[in-house]
Short mmCIF file of C-alpha atoms and ligand atoms in Angstrom, two decimals:
data_model
loop_
_atom_site.label_atom_id
_atom_site.label_comp_id
_atom_site.label_asym_id
_atom_site.label_seq_id
_atom_site.Cartn_x
_atom_site.Cartn_y
_atom_site.Cartn_z
CA MET A 1 119.13 103.90 72.74
CA SER A 2 118.92 103.80 76.49
CA ARG A 3 119.76 106.95 78.48
CA SER A 4 121.63 106.74 81.79
CA VAL A 5 121.19 109.55 84.29
CA LYS A 6 122.41 110.40 87.79
CA VAL A 7 119.63 109.89 90.30
CA ALA A 8 119.39 110.72 94.01
CA VAL A 9 117.08 108.38 95.91
CA ILE A 10 116.04 109.85 99.26
CA GLY A 11 115.39 107.13 101.82
CA ALA A 12 116.31 103.45 102.16
CA GLY A 13 113.00 102.01 103.33
CA VAL A 14 110.87 99.71 101.18
CA SER A 15 110.35 102.38 98.48
CA GLY A 16 113.94 103.61 98.35
CA LEU A 17 115.41 100.11 98.28
CA VAL A 18 113.27 98.94 95.42
CA ALA A 19 113.70 102.28 93.60
CA ALA A 20 117.48 101.92 93.86
CA ARG A 21 117.31 98.37 92.54
CA GLU A 22 115.17 99.30 89.54
CA LEU A 23 117.24 102.38 88.71
CA LYS A 24 120.42 100.33 88.96
CA ARG A 25 118.94 97.64 86.72
CA GLU A 26 118.31 100.34 84.12
CA ALA A 27 121.99 101.31 84.39
CA HIS A 28 121.37 104.70 85.99
CA ASN A 29 123.98 106.16 88.31
CA VAL A 30 122.29 105.89 91.72
CA VAL A 31 123.08 107.44 95.09
CA VAL A 32 120.79 106.61 98.02
CA PHE A 33 120.69 109.06 100.92
CA GLU A 34 119.60 107.56 104.24
CA LYS A 35 119.57 109.50 107.48
CA SER A 36 119.59 106.36 109.61
CA SER A 37 122.57 104.02 109.98
CA ARG A 38 120.65 101.06 108.50
CA VAL A 39 118.16 100.25 105.77
CA GLY A 40 114.52 99.43 106.61
CA GLY A 41 112.81 102.78 107.28
CA THR A 42 109.62 102.17 109.24
CA TRP A 43 110.66 98.56 109.79
CA LEU A 44 113.66 99.62 111.87
CA TYR A 45 112.03 99.42 115.32
CA ASN A 46 113.16 102.15 117.69
CA PRO A 47 112.32 101.69 121.40
CA LYS A 48 112.94 105.43 121.84
CA THR A 49 109.99 107.77 121.53
CA GLU A 50 109.82 111.51 120.95
CA SER A 51 110.13 113.91 123.89
CA ASP A 52 106.62 115.28 123.20
CA PRO A 53 104.17 112.32 123.24
CA LEU A 54 101.89 114.20 120.83
CA SER A 55 104.83 115.11 118.57
CA LEU A 56 103.74 118.74 118.36
CA ASP A 57 106.89 120.39 119.71
CA PRO A 58 108.81 121.62 116.63
CA THR A 59 112.14 121.38 118.51
CA ARG A 60 111.72 117.68 119.36
CA GLU A 61 114.11 115.12 117.94
CA ILE A 62 112.11 113.17 115.35
CA VAL A 63 111.95 109.39 115.68
CA HIS A 64 111.22 107.92 112.25
CA SER A 65 109.64 104.55 113.03
CA SER A 66 106.14 104.20 114.50
CA LEU A 67 106.42 100.48 115.23
CA TYR A 68 105.33 99.18 118.61
CA ARG A 69 107.19 96.33 120.24
CA SER A 70 104.56 93.62 119.66
CA LEU A 71 103.79 94.60 116.06
CA ARG A 72 103.09 91.81 113.63
CA THR A 73 102.41 92.60 109.98
CA ASN A 74 98.86 93.54 109.12
CA LEU A 75 99.19 91.99 105.67
CA PRO A 76 99.96 88.33 105.03
CA ARG A 77 103.48 87.46 103.96
CA PRO A 78 102.69 86.84 100.24
CA LEU A 79 101.51 90.46 99.90
CA MET A 80 104.65 91.80 101.51
CA GLY A 81 107.19 90.55 99.03
CA PHE A 82 108.34 92.10 95.80
CA LEU A 83 107.01 90.66 92.55
CA ASP A 84 110.24 88.87 91.70
CA TYR A 85 111.59 88.56 95.24
CA PRO A 86 109.02 86.99 97.56
CA PHE A 87 109.02 87.31 101.32
CA ARG A 88 109.99 83.70 101.98
CA ARG A 89 110.24 81.90 105.29
CA VAL A 90 113.82 81.27 106.34
CA GLU A 91 115.45 78.90 108.75
CA ARG A 92 115.35 80.26 112.31
CA GLY A 93 113.08 83.10 111.16
CA ASP A 94 109.48 83.78 112.22
CA PRO A 95 107.51 81.32 110.06
CA ARG A 96 104.07 82.85 110.69
CA THR A 97 101.92 84.19 107.87
CA PHE A 98 101.77 87.51 109.72
CA PRO A 99 105.29 87.65 111.13
CA CYS A 100 106.82 89.99 113.68
CA HIS A 101 108.40 93.25 112.52
CA GLU A 102 111.94 91.91 112.95
CA GLU A 103 111.23 89.39 110.18
CA VAL A 104 110.30 92.20 107.75
CA LEU A 105 113.49 94.06 108.59
CA ARG A 106 115.51 90.87 108.03
CA PHE A 107 113.85 90.51 104.61
CA LEU A 108 114.64 94.11 103.64
CA GLU A 109 118.25 93.76 104.77
CA GLU A 110 118.55 90.58 102.71
CA PHE A 111 117.08 92.43 99.72
CA ALA A 112 119.58 95.27 100.11
CA ASP A 113 122.47 92.77 100.31
CA GLU A 114 121.27 90.70 97.39
CA PHE A 115 120.97 93.68 95.04
CA GLY A 116 123.99 95.64 96.23
CA ILE A 117 122.01 98.58 97.58
CA ASN A 118 124.21 99.12 100.65
CA GLU A 119 127.09 100.00 98.34
CA LEU A 120 124.98 102.74 96.76
CA THR A 121 123.85 104.17 100.08
CA ARG A 122 125.26 107.06 102.08
CA PHE A 123 124.12 106.16 105.59
CA GLU A 124 123.70 108.69 108.40
CA THR A 125 123.29 111.30 105.72
CA GLU A 126 120.20 113.41 105.89
CA VAL A 127 118.99 115.34 102.89
CA VAL A 128 118.25 118.85 104.10
CA LYS A 129 117.44 120.55 100.79
CA VAL A 130 116.52 119.57 97.26
CA LYS A 131 116.34 122.49 94.88
CA LYS A 132 115.82 122.80 91.13
CA VAL A 133 118.68 124.51 89.31
CA GLU A 134 119.41 124.88 85.62
CA GLU A 135 121.67 121.82 85.46
CA GLY A 136 119.27 119.59 87.41
CA TRP A 137 118.71 119.26 91.14
CA VAL A 138 121.02 120.33 93.93
CA VAL A 139 120.84 117.88 96.80
CA GLU A 140 122.20 119.30 100.03
CA SER A 141 122.90 116.72 102.70
CA ARG A 142 124.28 116.59 106.21
CA ALA A 143 126.44 113.62 107.11
CA SER A 144 126.66 112.71 110.78
CA TYR A 145 128.64 109.45 110.73
CA GLY A 146 131.57 109.04 113.07
CA GLY A 147 130.20 111.86 115.23
CA GLY A 148 130.94 114.38 112.46
CA ASP A 149 128.61 116.94 110.95
CA SER A 150 129.48 117.93 107.41
CA VAL A 151 127.20 119.53 104.86
CA SER A 152 127.72 118.93 101.15
CA GLN A 153 125.98 119.69 97.89
CA GLU A 154 125.84 117.65 94.74
CA VAL A 155 123.97 118.06 91.47
CA PHE A 156 121.79 115.23 90.15
CA ASP A 157 119.77 114.90 86.97
CA SER A 158 116.87 113.40 88.83
CA VAL A 159 115.52 112.93 92.35
CA ALA A 160 113.25 110.15 93.59
CA VAL A 161 111.58 111.05 96.89
CA CYS A 162 111.16 107.88 98.97
CA SER A 163 111.22 109.45 102.42
CA GLY A 164 108.07 107.83 103.86
CA HIS A 165 104.89 109.37 105.20
CA ASN A 166 104.25 107.77 108.58
CA VAL A 167 106.40 110.13 110.56
CA VAL A 168 104.61 113.39 111.38
CA PRO A 169 101.49 112.67 113.46
CA ARG A 170 98.09 114.11 112.74
CA VAL A 171 96.27 114.85 115.99
CA ALA A 172 92.47 114.89 116.39
CA GLU A 173 90.74 118.22 116.93
CA VAL A 174 88.32 117.92 119.82
CA SER A 175 86.46 120.77 121.44
CA GLY A 176 87.77 121.30 124.98
CA ILE A 177 90.78 118.97 124.67
CA GLU A 178 93.23 121.88 125.07
CA ASN A 179 92.26 122.21 128.74
CA TRP A 180 92.04 118.51 129.47
CA ARG A 181 94.41 117.43 132.25
CA GLY A 182 94.86 113.77 131.33
CA PHE A 183 97.74 112.20 129.39
CA GLN A 184 97.67 112.48 125.61
CA MET A 185 99.85 110.82 123.04
CA HIS A 186 99.87 109.91 119.36
CA CYS A 187 100.28 106.22 118.54
CA HIS A 188 103.52 107.18 116.74
CA ASN A 189 104.98 107.22 120.29
CA TYR A 190 103.31 104.04 121.55
CA ARG A 191 105.64 101.11 122.20
CA VAL A 192 104.29 98.94 125.06
CA PRO A 193 101.01 98.76 127.05
CA GLN A 194 102.46 98.87 130.60
CA PRO A 195 102.13 102.66 131.12
CA PHE A 196 98.34 102.23 130.82
CA GLN A 197 98.04 99.66 133.63
CA GLY A 198 94.70 100.07 135.47
CA GLN A 199 93.71 103.14 133.44
CA VAL A 200 90.65 104.20 131.50
CA VAL A 201 92.01 104.84 128.01
CA ILE A 202 90.39 106.39 124.94
CA LEU A 203 91.78 105.67 121.50
CA ILE A 204 90.68 108.01 118.74
CA GLY A 205 90.51 106.34 115.33
CA LEU A 206 90.22 102.80 114.07
CA GLY A 207 92.92 101.73 111.65
CA PRO A 208 95.27 98.75 111.87
CA THR A 209 97.29 100.40 114.67
CA SER A 210 94.30 101.24 116.83
CA PHE A 211 92.96 97.75 116.18
CA ASP A 212 96.14 96.24 117.59
CA ILE A 213 96.89 98.52 120.48
CA SER A 214 93.31 98.72 121.77
CA ARG A 215 93.44 94.97 122.28
CA GLU A 216 96.94 95.02 123.72
CA ILE A 217 96.10 97.79 126.19
CA ALA A 218 92.85 96.02 127.13
CA LEU A 219 94.98 93.30 128.75
CA VAL A 220 96.31 95.75 131.36
CA ALA A 221 93.88 98.70 131.41
CA LYS A 222 90.64 98.97 133.34
CA GLU A 223 88.63 100.10 130.33
CA VAL A 224 89.42 100.89 126.70
CA HIS A 225 87.14 103.13 124.63
CA VAL A 226 87.63 103.40 120.90
CA SER A 227 86.16 106.44 119.21
CA VAL A 228 85.44 105.72 115.56
CA LYS A 229 84.66 108.04 112.71
CA LEU A 230 83.88 105.81 109.79
CA ASN A 231 85.19 107.34 106.62
CA PRO A 232 83.07 106.85 103.50
CA LEU A 233 85.52 104.24 102.22
CA MET A 234 85.19 102.09 105.33
CA LYS A 235 81.46 101.46 105.31
CA GLY A 236 80.37 98.13 106.73
CA VAL A 237 83.25 97.64 109.14
CA LYS A 238 82.07 95.36 111.90
CA LEU A 239 83.12 96.30 115.42
CA GLU A 240 83.25 93.39 117.77
CA ASP A 241 83.41 93.76 121.53
CA PHE A 242 85.87 92.77 124.19
CA SER A 243 84.67 92.66 127.78
CA ASN A 244 86.51 95.91 128.63
CA VAL A 245 86.62 97.46 125.15
CA ARG A 246 83.78 99.68 123.99
CA PHE A 247 83.30 101.38 120.65
CA HIS A 248 81.84 104.87 120.41
CA PRO A 249 81.17 107.46 117.76
CA THR A 250 83.38 110.56 117.63
CA ILE A 251 83.95 112.71 120.73
CA LYS A 252 81.56 115.66 120.83
CA CYS A 253 83.51 117.64 123.41
CA ILE A 254 85.44 117.48 126.65
CA ASN A 255 83.83 119.41 129.48
CA GLU A 256 85.74 121.69 131.83
CA ASP A 257 85.60 119.07 134.59
CA GLY A 258 87.35 116.59 132.28
CA LEU A 259 84.27 114.60 131.32
CA VAL A 260 84.55 113.21 127.79
CA VAL A 261 81.24 113.36 125.90
CA PHE A 262 80.75 111.20 122.81
CA GLU A 263 78.32 112.09 120.02
CA ASP A 264 75.83 109.53 121.35
CA GLU A 265 75.90 111.38 124.72
CA VAL A 266 77.75 108.55 126.49
CA THR A 267 80.18 110.16 128.94
CA ILE A 268 83.34 108.93 130.67
CA TYR A 269 86.25 110.19 132.73
CA ALA A 270 89.47 108.92 131.20
CA ASP A 271 93.11 108.87 132.25
CA SER A 272 94.66 108.86 128.78
CA ILE A 273 93.80 109.61 125.19
CA ILE A 274 95.77 108.03 122.38
CA HIS A 275 95.37 109.66 118.97
CA CYS A 276 95.46 106.93 116.31
CA THR A 277 94.63 109.47 113.66
CA GLY A 278 97.22 108.95 110.99
CA TYR A 279 100.04 111.08 109.72
CA LYS A 280 100.72 114.28 107.81
CA ASN A 281 102.64 114.25 104.57
CA GLN A 282 105.61 116.52 105.09
CA ILE A 283 108.59 116.84 102.79
CA ALA A 284 110.52 119.63 104.44
CA PHE A 285 113.63 119.35 102.27
CA LEU A 286 111.87 119.88 98.93
CA GLU A 287 111.94 123.34 97.28
CA THR A 288 110.03 123.54 94.01
CA ASN A 289 108.98 127.20 93.97
CA GLY A 290 105.42 126.16 94.66
CA VAL A 291 105.18 123.63 91.81
CA VAL A 292 104.59 120.78 94.26
CA THR A 293 102.47 121.64 97.27
CA ILE A 294 101.02 119.69 100.16
CA ASP A 295 97.46 120.58 101.00
CA ASP A 296 95.64 118.45 103.58
CA ASN A 297 97.96 115.51 102.75
CA ARG A 298 97.45 115.92 99.01
CA VAL A 299 100.90 116.06 97.45
CA GLY A 300 100.23 117.61 94.11
CA PRO A 301 99.82 117.87 91.35
CA LEU A 302 101.11 114.35 90.77
CA TYR A 303 100.38 112.25 87.70
CA LYS A 304 99.49 108.75 88.92
CA HIS A 305 100.78 109.67 92.39
CA VAL A 306 104.35 109.81 91.02
CA PHE A 307 105.24 112.68 88.67
CA PRO A 308 104.57 116.43 88.95
CA PRO A 309 103.81 117.12 85.25
CA THR A 310 105.97 120.24 84.87
CA LEU A 311 108.99 118.62 86.53
CA ALA A 312 108.56 115.13 85.08
CA PRO A 313 110.39 112.87 84.81
CA TRP A 314 113.17 114.55 86.78
CA LEU A 315 111.31 114.57 90.07
CA SER A 316 109.31 111.56 91.24
CA PHE A 317 107.61 110.29 94.38
CA ILE A 318 107.59 106.59 95.19
CA GLY A 319 105.48 104.93 97.89
CA LEU A 320 103.07 107.80 98.45
CA THR A 321 99.89 105.73 98.23
CA TYR A 322 98.77 104.15 101.48
CA LEU A 323 96.73 101.37 103.05
CA ASP A 324 97.58 99.08 100.15
CA PRO A 325 100.25 96.46 99.53
CA VAL A 326 103.16 98.92 99.51
CA PHE A 327 105.87 96.50 98.36
CA PRO A 328 104.59 95.56 94.87
CA ILE A 329 103.13 99.01 94.24
CA ALA A 330 106.40 100.77 95.07
CA GLU A 331 108.19 98.21 92.90
CA LEU A 332 105.94 98.91 89.90
CA GLN A 333 106.23 102.67 90.39
CA ALA A 334 110.02 102.30 90.58
CA LYS A 335 110.20 100.25 87.38
CA TRP A 336 108.07 102.87 85.65
CA VAL A 337 110.25 105.76 86.83
CA ALA A 338 113.50 103.93 85.93
CA ARG A 339 112.31 103.19 82.39
CA ILE A 340 110.95 106.64 81.78
CA LEU A 341 114.30 108.07 82.82
CA SER A 342 116.11 105.74 80.46
CA GLY A 343 113.80 106.81 77.64
CA LYS A 344 112.23 103.39 77.10
CA ILE A 345 108.79 104.63 78.13
CA VAL A 346 107.42 108.00 77.11
CA LEU A 347 105.12 109.98 79.40
CA PRO A 348 102.01 111.69 78.04
CA THR A 349 102.26 115.44 77.44
CA GLU A 350 102.17 117.85 80.36
CA GLU A 351 98.60 118.85 79.42
CA GLU A 352 97.44 115.24 79.29
CA MET A 353 98.98 114.51 82.69
CA MET A 354 97.34 117.60 84.20
CA LYS A 355 94.01 116.56 82.71
CA SER A 356 94.27 113.13 84.29
CA ILE A 357 95.06 114.71 87.67
CA GLN A 358 92.12 117.12 87.38
CA GLN A 359 89.81 114.21 86.57
CA HIS A 360 90.96 112.44 89.72
CA TYR A 361 90.41 115.57 91.83
CA GLN A 362 86.99 116.10 90.28
CA PHE A 363 86.00 112.50 91.01
CA MET A 364 87.02 112.98 94.63
CA GLN A 365 85.06 116.19 94.93
CA GLU A 366 81.96 114.69 93.38
CA ASN A 367 82.13 111.79 95.79
CA GLY A 368 82.66 113.94 98.86
CA LEU A 369 86.18 112.65 99.49
CA PRO A 370 88.44 115.07 101.35
CA LYS A 371 91.84 115.95 99.86
CA ARG A 372 93.63 113.87 102.45
CA PHE A 373 92.36 110.70 100.70
CA THR A 374 94.06 111.64 97.42
CA HIS A 375 96.73 108.97 97.74
CA PHE A 376 94.44 106.33 99.25
CA LEU A 377 93.85 103.95 96.37
CA GLY A 378 90.95 102.05 97.95
CA SER A 379 88.91 100.31 95.30
CA PHE A 380 91.17 101.72 92.53
CA GLN A 381 94.10 99.70 93.80
CA ARG A 382 93.57 96.85 91.35
CA ASP A 383 93.29 99.11 88.28
CA TYR A 384 96.28 101.14 89.40
CA LYS A 385 98.53 98.09 89.76
CA HIS A 386 97.39 96.66 86.44
CA TRP A 387 97.93 100.00 84.74
CA LEU A 388 101.46 100.27 86.10
CA ALA A 389 102.22 96.66 85.18
CA GLU A 390 101.05 97.35 81.63
CA GLN A 391 103.24 100.44 81.39
CA VAL A 392 106.34 98.44 82.30
CA GLY A 393 105.45 95.50 80.07
CA LEU A 394 104.43 93.04 82.78
CA PRO A 395 101.31 90.87 82.64
CA PRO A 396 98.43 91.88 84.93
CA LEU A 397 99.11 90.93 88.53
CA GLU A 398 97.63 87.61 89.64
CA ASP A 399 94.01 87.62 90.88
CA TRP A 400 94.94 85.97 94.17
CA ARG A 401 96.57 89.21 95.29
CA ASP A 402 93.33 91.18 95.25
CA ALA A 403 91.39 88.28 96.73
CA MET A 404 93.92 87.91 99.52
CA TYR A 405 93.96 91.63 100.19
CA SER A 406 90.20 92.01 100.45
CA HIS A 407 89.90 88.83 102.51
CA ASN A 408 92.56 90.21 104.82
CA ILE A 409 90.70 93.49 105.36
CA LYS A 410 87.48 91.62 106.05
CA SER A 411 89.19 89.22 108.46
CA PHE A 412 90.85 92.06 110.26
CA PHE A 413 87.59 93.43 111.47
CA GLU A 414 85.59 90.25 111.81
CA MET A 415 87.79 87.72 113.50
CA ASN A 416 88.62 89.37 116.73
CA GLY A 417 92.31 89.76 116.03
CA GLY A 418 92.91 86.01 116.22
CA PHE A 419 92.73 85.56 112.45
CA ARG A 420 96.45 86.15 112.10
CA ASP A 421 97.15 82.90 113.91
CA GLU A 422 94.44 80.95 112.12
CA TRP A 423 95.71 82.03 108.72
CA ASN A 424 98.28 79.48 107.66
CA ASP A 425 98.83 77.91 104.23
CA HIS A 426 95.99 75.40 104.79
CA TYR A 427 93.64 78.22 105.67
CA TRP A 428 94.40 80.05 102.43
CA ASP A 429 94.14 76.83 100.37
CA ALA A 430 90.63 76.41 101.76
CA ILE A 431 89.71 79.99 100.80
CA ILE A 432 91.03 79.47 97.28
CA LYS A 433 88.93 76.33 96.93
CA THR A 434 85.81 78.12 98.15
CA LYS A 435 86.34 81.09 95.87
CA GLN A 436 87.62 79.06 92.89
CA LEU A 437 90.71 81.21 92.74
CA HIS A 438 93.95 80.17 91.18
CA SER A 439 97.21 81.12 92.82
P1 FAD B 501 109.72 104.42 105.18
O1 FAD B 501 109.70 103.02 105.60
O2 FAD B 501 109.20 105.42 106.13
O3 FAD B 501 111.21 104.79 104.77
C1 FAD B 501 111.63 106.11 104.49
C2 FAD B 501 113.12 106.21 104.70
O4 FAD B 501 113.54 107.51 104.31
C3 FAD B 501 113.57 106.03 106.14
O5 FAD B 501 114.60 105.08 106.20
C4 FAD B 501 114.06 107.42 106.56
O6 FAD B 501 115.08 107.37 107.51
C5 FAD B 501 114.51 107.98 105.24
N1 FAD B 501 114.48 109.45 105.18
C6 FAD B 501 113.42 110.25 105.43
N2 FAD B 501 113.76 111.54 105.26
C7 FAD B 501 115.05 111.55 104.90
C8 FAD B 501 115.97 112.59 104.59
N3 FAD B 501 115.61 113.88 104.62
N4 FAD B 501 117.23 112.24 104.26
C9 FAD B 501 117.62 110.94 104.24
N5 FAD B 501 116.79 109.93 104.53
C10 FAD B 501 115.53 110.22 104.85
N6 FAD B 501 102.97 97.95 105.31
C11 FAD B 501 102.79 96.67 104.94
O7 FAD B 501 102.95 96.33 103.77
N7 FAD B 501 102.45 95.72 105.88
C12 FAD B 501 102.30 96.00 107.19
O8 FAD B 501 102.01 95.14 107.99
C13 FAD B 501 102.49 97.36 107.59
N8 FAD B 501 102.39 97.72 108.90
C14 FAD B 501 102.64 99.00 109.27
C15 FAD B 501 102.55 99.35 110.61
C16 FAD B 501 102.81 100.65 111.02
C17 FAD B 501 102.70 101.01 112.46
C18 FAD B 501 103.16 101.62 110.06
C19 FAD B 501 103.44 103.04 110.47
C20 FAD B 501 103.23 101.30 108.72
C21 FAD B 501 102.98 99.99 108.31
N9 FAD B 501 103.05 99.62 106.97
C22 FAD B 501 102.83 98.32 106.59
C23 FAD B 501 103.33 100.63 105.93
C24 FAD B 501 104.83 100.92 105.84
O9 FAD B 501 104.96 102.28 105.93
C25 FAD B 501 105.41 100.38 104.56
O10 FAD B 501 105.47 98.95 104.68
C26 FAD B 501 106.82 100.83 104.24
O11 FAD B 501 107.63 100.81 105.38
C27 FAD B 501 106.88 102.19 103.58
O12 FAD B 501 108.19 102.32 103.12
P2 FAD B 501 108.80 103.69 102.59
O13 FAD B 501 110.14 103.35 102.08
O14 FAD B 501 107.84 104.32 101.64
O15 FAD B 501 108.88 104.63 103.85
#
């Protein structure tokens, strides 16, 4: 017999939308809380930036999306659809393999329409507290639609946290930077290159965002310097050169006179520093009496990045892993959560789940991986997806997905940014032929 429970889904981005769909399919009673007025989460571009360009001021108004105006996807279209709802080209849309951000938002809006998620969603309603009580979970929310401001509480059997993790910037620690007089910002607040016209700019970090904006700024700036600390999972990344872009190791210090000194003793005077140094996991509304903690971006303990063993299955986290194809992974996690809640799938015992988590932590420790990489799947991505698929009774995901993903990562660093335009259907057909892959 299938069990139907009342579930609060927090957030209507990729993870929340697909969680709501899967929970609804399993006949659960679903309410989605979304603080914005629209679905899309990160994909809802906001030209506004935060009042503090480094996002350190605790009183600032938080802007959720980190998208910059020119952003095109960093994954090809086939990896950005759901397993049973592909990201298809549409008439009058952006037909490119790596489309603009507006195209992703259009796709998510279409998904929400198609599966009736808007009807389940309380827009402009921010969850301010989630607390465990005897009967379940109290969700306290503040509704701001129509200019109002009303707080209400409601009890749910279960809560799925889908609130995103690219919102609170992590800023680099550099000796001497606190006295530096130049302009500093986090890429969370970067939108367009014009403010950097004619400047010498340093970007700290090399991920997809730094990759894009270093090249965009290079078109208007005098010089762009990218400071790279290769993490152990990014060995072998090839750094190609632009005429006014230079790559450097980490910054050793900033002298009192403003001179920036890199570890290789190269020195420069810069006008601006942009921190492209990732984000902090922060779930301010969640109160679990210390059961779930966040330590250096490790949200834990979480079995398979989803369930805290002692609160499972009544509290879950969807979309916490990063730098992987978020759409299908969130979808598989959501299917798993929905079916566990309906009683069709049974979780291992609390002890077994804890043991699995400890094994993961031990592996990380033995391999010198800091806690902040806990939810970075890296080379485990394939096994993780297959494991989830098996749990929910789906066949293993097609091989082309992994091939496309690793080819994408390789291309990203090797083809000077232009690979996005070269990569059309013919391009991928040729890769498949070379690698003998079957799509
Ligand atoms: P989000 O998209 O962040 O959605 C979370 C939602 O929760 C938001 O709508 C927010 O308003 C809501 N929310 C948060 N707190 C509350 C609260 N207290 N109450 C109510 N609502 C709340 N992924 C790719 O697959 N391809 C790409 O090309 C790609 N490019 C990216 C580029 C950038 C610059 C960034 C930052 C990320 C990129 N990503 C990309 C990853 C991206 O984060 C995921 O695609 C996806 O948006 C994650 O969805 P999510 O639902 O988990 O989180």
